[in-house]
Amino acid sequence: MSAPKIALLGAVVTTLFASVSLQAAEALKSVGAGEGQLDIVAWPGYIERGESDKAYDWVTGFEQETGCKVNVKTAATSDEMVSLMTKGGYDLVTASGDASLRLIAGKRVQPIDTSLIPNWKNLDPRLKDGPWYVVNKQTYGTPYQWGPNVLMYNTNVFKTPPVSWSVVFEPQDLPDGKPNKGRVQAYDGPIYIADAALYLKSAKPELGIVDPYQLTETQYKAVLDLLRKQHPLVHRYWHDATVQMSDVKNEGVAASSSWGYMVNGLQADKQPVASTIPQEGATGWADTTMLHAEAKHPNCAYKWMDWSMKPKVQGDVAAWFGSLPAVPAACKGNELLGEQGCTTNGFDLFDKIAFWKTPQAEGGKYVPYSRWTQDYIAIMGGR
């Protein structure tokens, strides 16, 4: 992320915590024997033990080495992750930037001691001290993976990659001569408002949108108007990766925001699918493995955070999920990812991604996330 973006996000974080008195749990002083169990909330495809494909297994080796049995609860949205961590009963969560600051502010996660994580030295310098997980000079977790929210498209419909997000936002005929109505999808999550804002930043420069997560009332109204206009076009508001892949295969979906995970899966299934980042750029995510404030298995949790930063593990995850490793060394010599895997997945696009973050009001200057949540639920309901 570029310096201006980091400075801007840092200002948001300062505002967020100005009224919050954090009483962080005492960090582990040393890593001892594992407790025998580890409970993780994760995105689908993030924690694999070879059940989907025996070649992709970064859990079995960890369990054998540490004696920590890994249990995974998958979550489809950041809001679901926040809800699960608020209820408790989990040790770790792979939180995106639109969840991590909420978890910190809500005291659901605790600071970690990076000196207890030997593989921390492998971290991509671009991710170091990211303000979505480092607050008040305290580090709340280990970076896991990052990547853009791509535009997935059917190559039988689009003989050349679409150049604009307009194919999912604006009513129009697609290159096959048929309307896009009922053939596009949108993400089932309030953070998708930022995707529409990013599109309007280029499509309507007169709005003066600078940051798609910091919208004035006028800008916000224009974005909601676009999303309401999009609603009749939408086949489904997706949040389940498996359901979206099924829709592309069986329901005639021609274009949608998506993740590399679904694109990879569909291509492996010989489906006519590809992805692109259009001229307006893309939103994206930088995910952090965060430790619950009341984790029952902190030693196993620390062992997993260290394990997850091994180049081999990072490369395998990136190959399976279609993402980018938080460890640059993972880009070389990984049989599953391949020598060009990082380039293909967008390793050099870091500065072009508008990374997810939780919108804040900043004293009334911008529309807060609570409004995003309420209004997007209404839009999905046709209101």
Coordinates of C-alpha atoms in Angstrom, one line a residue:
M1 CA 0.0 0.0 0.0
S2 CA 1.4 3.4 -0.9
A3 CA 2.5 5.9 1.7
P4 CA -0.5 8.3 1.2
K5 CA -2.9 5.4 1.6
I6 CA -1.2 4.3 4.8
A7 CA -1.2 7.8 6.2
L8 CA -4.9 8.2 5.4
L9 CA -5.8 4.8 6.9
G10 CA -3.7 5.7 10.0
A11 CA -5.8 8.8 10.5
V12 CA -8.9 6.7 10.3
V13 CA -7.5 4.4 13.0
T14 CA -6.6 7.3 15.2
T15 CA -10.2 8.6 15.0
L16 CA -11.6 5.1 15.6
F17 CA -9.7 4.7 18.9
A18 CA -9.9 8.2 20.2
S19 CA -13.0 7.3 22.2
V20 CA -12.0 3.7 23.0
S21 CA -10.0 2.8 26.0
L22 CA -8.3 -0.5 25.2
Q23 CA -7.5 -2.8 28.0
A24 CA -5.5 -5.5 26.1
A25 CA -5.2 -8.9 27.5
E26 CA -1.7 -9.7 28.8
A27 CA 0.4 -11.2 25.9
L28 CA 1.9 -14.7 26.2
K29 CA 5.4 -14.4 27.6
S30 CA 6.7 -17.6 26.0
V31 CA 5.3 -20.4 23.8
G32 CA 5.0 -23.7 25.7
A33 CA 3.5 -27.0 25.0
G34 CA 0.4 -27.0 22.9
E35 CA -3.0 -27.5 24.5
G36 CA -3.9 -30.2 22.0
Q37 CA -6.5 -28.3 20.1
L38 CA -6.9 -25.1 18.0
D39 CA -10.2 -23.6 16.9
I40 CA -10.1 -21.2 13.9
V41 CA -12.7 -19.1 12.1
A42 CA -11.5 -18.8 8.5
W43 CA -12.6 -17.9 4.9
P44 CA -13.5 -21.0 2.8
G45 CA -10.4 -22.5 1.3
Y46 CA -8.0 -20.9 3.8
I47 CA -7.3 -23.9 6.0
E48 CA -7.0 -27.1 4.0
R49 CA -6.0 -30.6 5.1
G50 CA -6.2 -32.4 1.7
E51 CA -9.9 -33.3 1.8
S52 CA -10.7 -31.3 -1.3
D53 CA -7.4 -32.2 -3.1
K54 CA -4.7 -34.3 -1.4
A55 CA -2.0 -32.0 -2.8
Y56 CA -3.2 -29.1 -0.8
D57 CA -2.7 -29.9 2.9
W58 CA -1.0 -27.5 5.3
V59 CA -2.8 -28.8 8.4
T60 CA -1.7 -32.4 8.7
G61 CA 2.0 -31.5 9.0
F62 CA 1.2 -28.9 11.7
E63 CA -0.9 -31.3 13.7
Q64 CA 1.9 -34.0 13.5
E65 CA 4.6 -31.5 14.6
T66 CA 2.7 -29.8 17.4
G67 CA 0.0 -32.2 18.6
C68 CA -2.6 -29.4 18.1
K69 CA -5.8 -30.7 16.4
V70 CA -7.1 -28.0 14.1
N71 CA -10.9 -27.4 14.0
V72 CA -12.2 -24.9 11.4
K73 CA -15.4 -22.9 11.2
T74 CA -15.8 -21.2 7.8
A75 CA -17.4 -17.8 7.5
A76 CA -18.8 -16.3 4.3
T77 CA -18.6 -12.6 5.2
S78 CA -16.6 -10.3 7.5
D79 CA -19.8 -9.5 9.5
E80 CA -20.2 -13.2 10.2
M81 CA -16.6 -13.4 11.4
V82 CA -17.1 -10.5 13.8
S83 CA -20.3 -12.1 15.1
L84 CA -18.6 -15.5 15.7
M85 CA -15.6 -13.9 17.5
T86 CA -18.0 -11.8 19.6
K87 CA -19.8 -14.9 20.7
G88 CA -16.5 -16.6 21.5
G89 CA -15.2 -20.1 21.6
Y90 CA -12.5 -19.6 19.0
D91 CA -8.8 -19.1 19.2
L92 CA -8.0 -17.4 15.8
V93 CA -9.7 -15.7 12.9
T94 CA -8.5 -14.8 9.5
A95 CA -9.9 -11.3 9.5
S96 CA -10.1 -8.9 6.5
G97 CA -9.6 -5.2 6.9
D98 CA -13.3 -4.5 7.2
A99 CA -13.4 -6.7 10.3
S100 CA -10.0 -6.4 12.0
L101 CA -10.5 -2.9 13.3
R102 CA -13.9 -3.7 14.6
L103 CA -12.5 -6.7 16.4
I104 CA -9.8 -4.6 18.0
A105 CA -12.1 -1.8 19.0
G106 CA -14.6 -4.4 20.4
K107 CA -11.7 -6.0 22.5
R108 CA -12.4 -9.3 20.9
V109 CA -8.8 -9.9 19.9
Q110 CA -5.5 -9.3 21.8
P111 CA -2.1 -8.0 20.9
I112 CA 0.6 -10.6 20.0
D113 CA 4.3 -10.7 20.7
T114 CA 6.0 -11.0 17.3
S115 CA 9.3 -12.1 19.0
L116 CA 7.5 -15.4 19.8
I117 CA 7.0 -16.0 16.0
P118 CA 10.3 -16.9 14.5
N119 CA 8.9 -16.8 10.9
W120 CA 7.9 -13.2 11.4
K121 CA 11.2 -12.3 9.7
N122 CA 9.7 -13.6 6.4
L123 CA 7.0 -10.9 6.2
D124 CA 6.5 -8.8 3.1
P125 CA 7.8 -5.3 4.0
R126 CA 4.7 -3.8 2.3
L127 CA 2.5 -5.4 5.0
K128 CA 4.6 -4.5 8.0
D129 CA 2.8 -2.2 10.4
G130 CA -0.3 -2.2 8.3
P131 CA -2.8 0.1 10.1
W132 CA -5.6 -2.5 9.7
Y133 CA -3.8 -4.7 12.3
V134 CA -1.3 -2.5 14.1
V135 CA -2.9 0.0 16.4
N136 CA -1.2 2.2 19.1
K137 CA 2.0 0.4 18.2
Q138 CA 0.5 -2.9 19.2
T139 CA 0.4 -5.7 16.7
Y140 CA -2.9 -7.7 16.5
G141 CA -2.0 -10.7 14.5
T142 CA 0.1 -12.1 11.7
P143 CA -0.6 -11.2 8.0
Y144 CA -1.9 -14.3 6.2
Q145 CA -2.8 -13.6 2.5
W146 CA -3.9 -10.6 0.4
G147 CA -5.4 -10.1 -3.0
P148 CA -7.8 -8.1 -5.3
N149 CA -11.5 -8.6 -5.7
V150 CA -11.5 -9.5 -9.4
L151 CA -14.0 -9.3 -12.2
M152 CA -14.8 -12.9 -13.2
Y153 CA -16.3 -13.4 -16.6
N154 CA -17.4 -16.1 -19.0
T155 CA -15.0 -16.3 -21.9
N156 CA -17.8 -17.6 -24.3
V157 CA -19.6 -14.3 -23.6
F158 CA -16.5 -12.0 -23.5
K159 CA -14.0 -12.9 -26.2
T160 CA -11.8 -10.2 -24.8
P161 CA -11.6 -9.2 -21.1
P162 CA -14.2 -6.5 -20.1
V163 CA -12.4 -3.2 -19.5
S164 CA -14.9 -1.7 -17.0
W165 CA -17.0 -2.7 -14.0
S166 CA -19.9 -1.1 -15.9
V167 CA -20.8 -4.6 -17.1
V168 CA -22.1 -5.5 -13.7
F169 CA -23.3 -2.0 -12.6
E170 CA -25.0 -0.6 -15.7
P171 CA -27.9 -2.1 -17.8
Q172 CA -26.4 -3.0 -21.1
D173 CA -26.1 -5.7 -23.8
L174 CA -23.1 -8.0 -23.3
P175 CA -20.9 -8.9 -26.3
D176 CA -23.1 -11.9 -27.1
G177 CA -25.9 -9.5 -27.8
K178 CA -28.0 -10.5 -24.8
P179 CA -28.8 -8.1 -21.9
N180 CA -26.9 -8.4 -18.7
K181 CA -30.1 -8.5 -16.6
G182 CA -30.1 -11.6 -14.5
R183 CA -26.6 -12.6 -15.7
V184 CA -24.5 -10.7 -13.2
Q185 CA -23.9 -11.0 -9.5
A186 CA -23.0 -8.7 -6.6
Y187 CA -21.4 -9.4 -3.3
D188 CA -23.6 -10.0 -0.3
G189 CA -21.9 -7.6 2.1
P190 CA -22.1 -3.9 3.0
I191 CA -18.4 -3.5 2.0
Y192 CA -19.6 -3.9 -1.6
I193 CA -20.7 -0.3 -1.5
A194 CA -17.0 0.5 -1.8
D195 CA -16.9 -1.4 -5.2
A196 CA -19.7 0.8 -6.5
A197 CA -17.9 3.9 -5.1
L198 CA -14.6 2.9 -6.8
Y199 CA -16.5 2.5 -10.1
L200 CA -18.1 6.0 -9.7
K201 CA -14.8 7.5 -8.8
S202 CA -13.8 7.1 -12.5
A203 CA -17.3 7.1 -14.1
K204 CA -18.4 10.3 -12.4
P205 CA -15.3 12.2 -11.4
E206 CA -17.4 15.3 -10.7
L207 CA -18.5 13.5 -7.4
G208 CA -14.9 14.0 -6.1
I209 CA -14.6 10.5 -4.6
V210 CA -11.1 10.1 -3.3
D211 CA -11.4 7.1 -1.0
P212 CA -14.2 4.6 -1.7
Y213 CA -14.5 3.9 2.1
Q214 CA -14.8 7.6 3.0
L215 CA -18.0 8.9 1.4
T216 CA -19.7 12.2 2.0
E217 CA -23.5 12.3 2.1
T218 CA -23.7 13.5 -1.5
Q219 CA -21.2 10.8 -2.7
Y220 CA -22.9 8.2 -0.7
K221 CA -26.3 9.0 -2.2
A222 CA -24.9 8.7 -5.7
V223 CA -23.4 5.3 -4.9
L224 CA -26.7 4.0 -3.4
D225 CA -28.5 5.2 -6.5
L226 CA -26.2 3.1 -8.6
L227 CA -26.7 0.1 -6.4
R228 CA -30.5 0.4 -6.6
K229 CA -30.2 0.7 -10.4
Q230 CA -28.0 -2.5 -10.3
H231 CA -30.5 -4.5 -8.2
P232 CA -32.8 -5.6 -11.2
L233 CA -29.7 -6.9 -13.0
V234 CA -28.5 -9.1 -10.2
H235 CA -29.0 -12.8 -10.4
R236 CA -27.8 -13.3 -6.8
Y237 CA -26.0 -11.5 -4.1
W238 CA -23.3 -14.0 -3.5
H239 CA -21.4 -14.8 -0.3
D240 CA -21.0 -18.6 -0.6
A241 CA -18.0 -19.5 -2.9
T242 CA -19.5 -22.9 -3.7
V243 CA -22.9 -21.5 -4.6
Q244 CA -21.3 -18.9 -6.9
M245 CA -19.3 -21.5 -8.7
S246 CA -22.5 -23.5 -9.2
D247 CA -24.3 -20.4 -10.5
V248 CA -21.5 -19.8 -13.1
K249 CA -21.7 -23.4 -14.2
N250 CA -25.4 -23.9 -14.2
E251 CA -27.3 -20.6 -14.0
G252 CA -25.8 -18.6 -16.9
V253 CA -23.9 -16.0 -14.8
A254 CA -21.7 -14.1 -17.2
A255 CA -19.9 -11.6 -14.9
S256 CA -19.4 -11.0 -11.3
S257 CA -17.1 -9.7 -8.6
S258 CA -15.2 -12.7 -7.3
W259 CA -12.0 -14.1 -5.7
G260 CA -9.2 -16.0 -7.3
Y261 CA -10.4 -19.0 -5.3
M262 CA -13.6 -19.4 -7.4
V263 CA -11.8 -18.6 -10.6
N264 CA -9.2 -21.2 -10.0
G265 CA -11.8 -23.8 -9.0
L266 CA -13.9 -23.2 -12.1
Q267 CA -10.9 -23.3 -14.4
A268 CA -9.8 -26.5 -12.8
D269 CA -13.3 -27.8 -13.7
K270 CA -12.7 -26.8 -17.3
Q271 CA -15.3 -24.0 -17.2
P272 CA -15.0 -21.1 -19.7
V273 CA -14.0 -18.6 -17.0
A274 CA -11.2 -15.9 -16.6
S275 CA -10.7 -12.8 -14.5
T276 CA -9.4 -9.3 -14.9
I277 CA -9.0 -6.1 -13.0
P278 CA -10.8 -3.4 -15.0
Q279 CA -9.6 0.1 -15.7
E280 CA -11.2 1.5 -12.6
G281 CA -9.0 -0.7 -10.4
A282 CA -10.4 -3.0 -7.7
T283 CA -11.1 -3.3 -4.0
G284 CA -9.2 -6.0 -2.2
W285 CA -8.3 -7.6 1.1
A286 CA -5.3 -8.1 3.3
D287 CA -6.2 -10.7 5.9
T288 CA -4.7 -11.1 9.3
T289 CA -4.7 -14.1 11.6
M290 CA -5.9 -12.6 14.9
L291 CA -5.8 -14.1 18.4
H292 CA -9.1 -14.0 20.4
A293 CA -8.9 -12.0 23.6
E294 CA -10.0 -15.1 25.6
A295 CA -8.3 -17.8 23.5
K296 CA -8.4 -21.1 25.3
H297 CA -5.4 -22.5 23.3
P298 CA -2.9 -19.7 23.0
N299 CA 0.2 -21.9 22.7
C300 CA -1.3 -23.8 19.8
A301 CA -2.5 -20.5 18.4
Y302 CA 1.1 -19.1 18.4
K303 CA 2.4 -22.3 16.9
W304 CA -0.1 -21.9 14.1
M305 CA 0.7 -18.3 13.5
D306 CA 4.4 -19.2 13.1
W307 CA 3.6 -22.2 10.9
S308 CA 1.4 -20.1 8.7
M309 CA 4.3 -17.8 7.9
K310 CA 6.5 -20.5 6.5
P311 CA 7.2 -19.9 2.7
K312 CA 5.9 -23.4 1.8
V313 CA 2.6 -22.9 3.6
Q314 CA 2.2 -19.4 2.2
G315 CA 2.8 -20.6 -1.3
D316 CA 0.4 -23.5 -1.0
V317 CA -2.4 -21.3 0.3
A318 CA -1.8 -18.8 -2.5
A319 CA -1.9 -21.6 -5.1
W320 CA -5.2 -23.0 -3.7
F321 CA -7.0 -19.7 -3.0
G322 CA -5.7 -17.7 -5.9
S323 CA -4.3 -15.1 -3.5
L324 CA -1.0 -13.5 -2.8
P325 CA 1.3 -14.7 0.0
A326 CA 2.3 -12.4 2.9
V327 CA 5.8 -13.9 2.5
P328 CA 7.5 -13.0 -0.7
A329 CA 9.9 -16.0 -0.5
A330 CA 6.8 -18.1 -1.2
C331 CA 6.7 -16.9 -4.8
K332 CA 9.8 -18.9 -5.6
G333 CA 10.2 -22.6 -5.8
N334 CA 6.7 -23.6 -4.8
E335 CA 5.6 -26.5 -7.0
L336 CA 1.9 -25.8 -6.6
L337 CA 2.1 -22.0 -7.1
G338 CA 4.6 -22.2 -10.0
E339 CA 7.2 -19.6 -10.9
Q340 CA 4.6 -17.3 -12.4
G341 CA 1.9 -17.8 -9.8
C342 CA 2.5 -14.6 -7.8
T343 CA 2.6 -12.5 -11.0
T344 CA -0.6 -14.1 -12.3
N345 CA -2.4 -13.5 -9.0
G346 CA -1.4 -9.8 -8.9
F347 CA 1.7 -9.5 -6.7
D348 CA 2.7 -6.3 -8.5
L349 CA -0.7 -4.7 -8.1
F350 CA -0.4 -3.9 -4.4
D351 CA -0.5 -0.2 -4.8
K352 CA -3.5 -0.3 -7.2
I353 CA -5.8 -2.1 -4.7
A354 CA -8.2 -0.2 -2.5
F355 CA -7.9 -2.5 0.5
W356 CA -11.0 -3.2 2.6
K357 CA -11.4 -1.2 5.8
T358 CA -14.2 -0.3 8.1
P359 CA -15.8 3.1 7.1
Q360 CA -15.7 5.7 9.9
A361 CA -17.7 8.9 10.3
E362 CA -14.7 11.0 11.5
G363 CA -16.8 13.5 13.3
G364 CA -19.6 13.5 10.8
K365 CA -17.5 14.1 7.7
Y366 CA -18.3 10.7 6.2
V367 CA -21.1 8.1 6.3
P368 CA -20.3 5.4 9.0
Y369 CA -20.4 1.7 8.5
S370 CA -23.6 1.3 10.5
R371 CA -25.4 3.2 7.7
W372 CA -23.7 1.1 5.1
T373 CA -25.0 -2.0 6.8
Q374 CA -28.6 -0.8 7.1
D375 CA -28.8 0.6 3.6
Y376 CA -27.2 -2.3 1.8
I377 CA -29.7 -4.7 3.5
A378 CA -32.5 -2.5 2.1
I379 CA -31.0 -2.5 -1.4
M380 CA -30.6 -6.2 -1.5
G381 CA -34.3 -6.4 -0.5
G382 CA -35.2 -4.1 -3.4
R383 CA -35.8 -1.0 -1.4

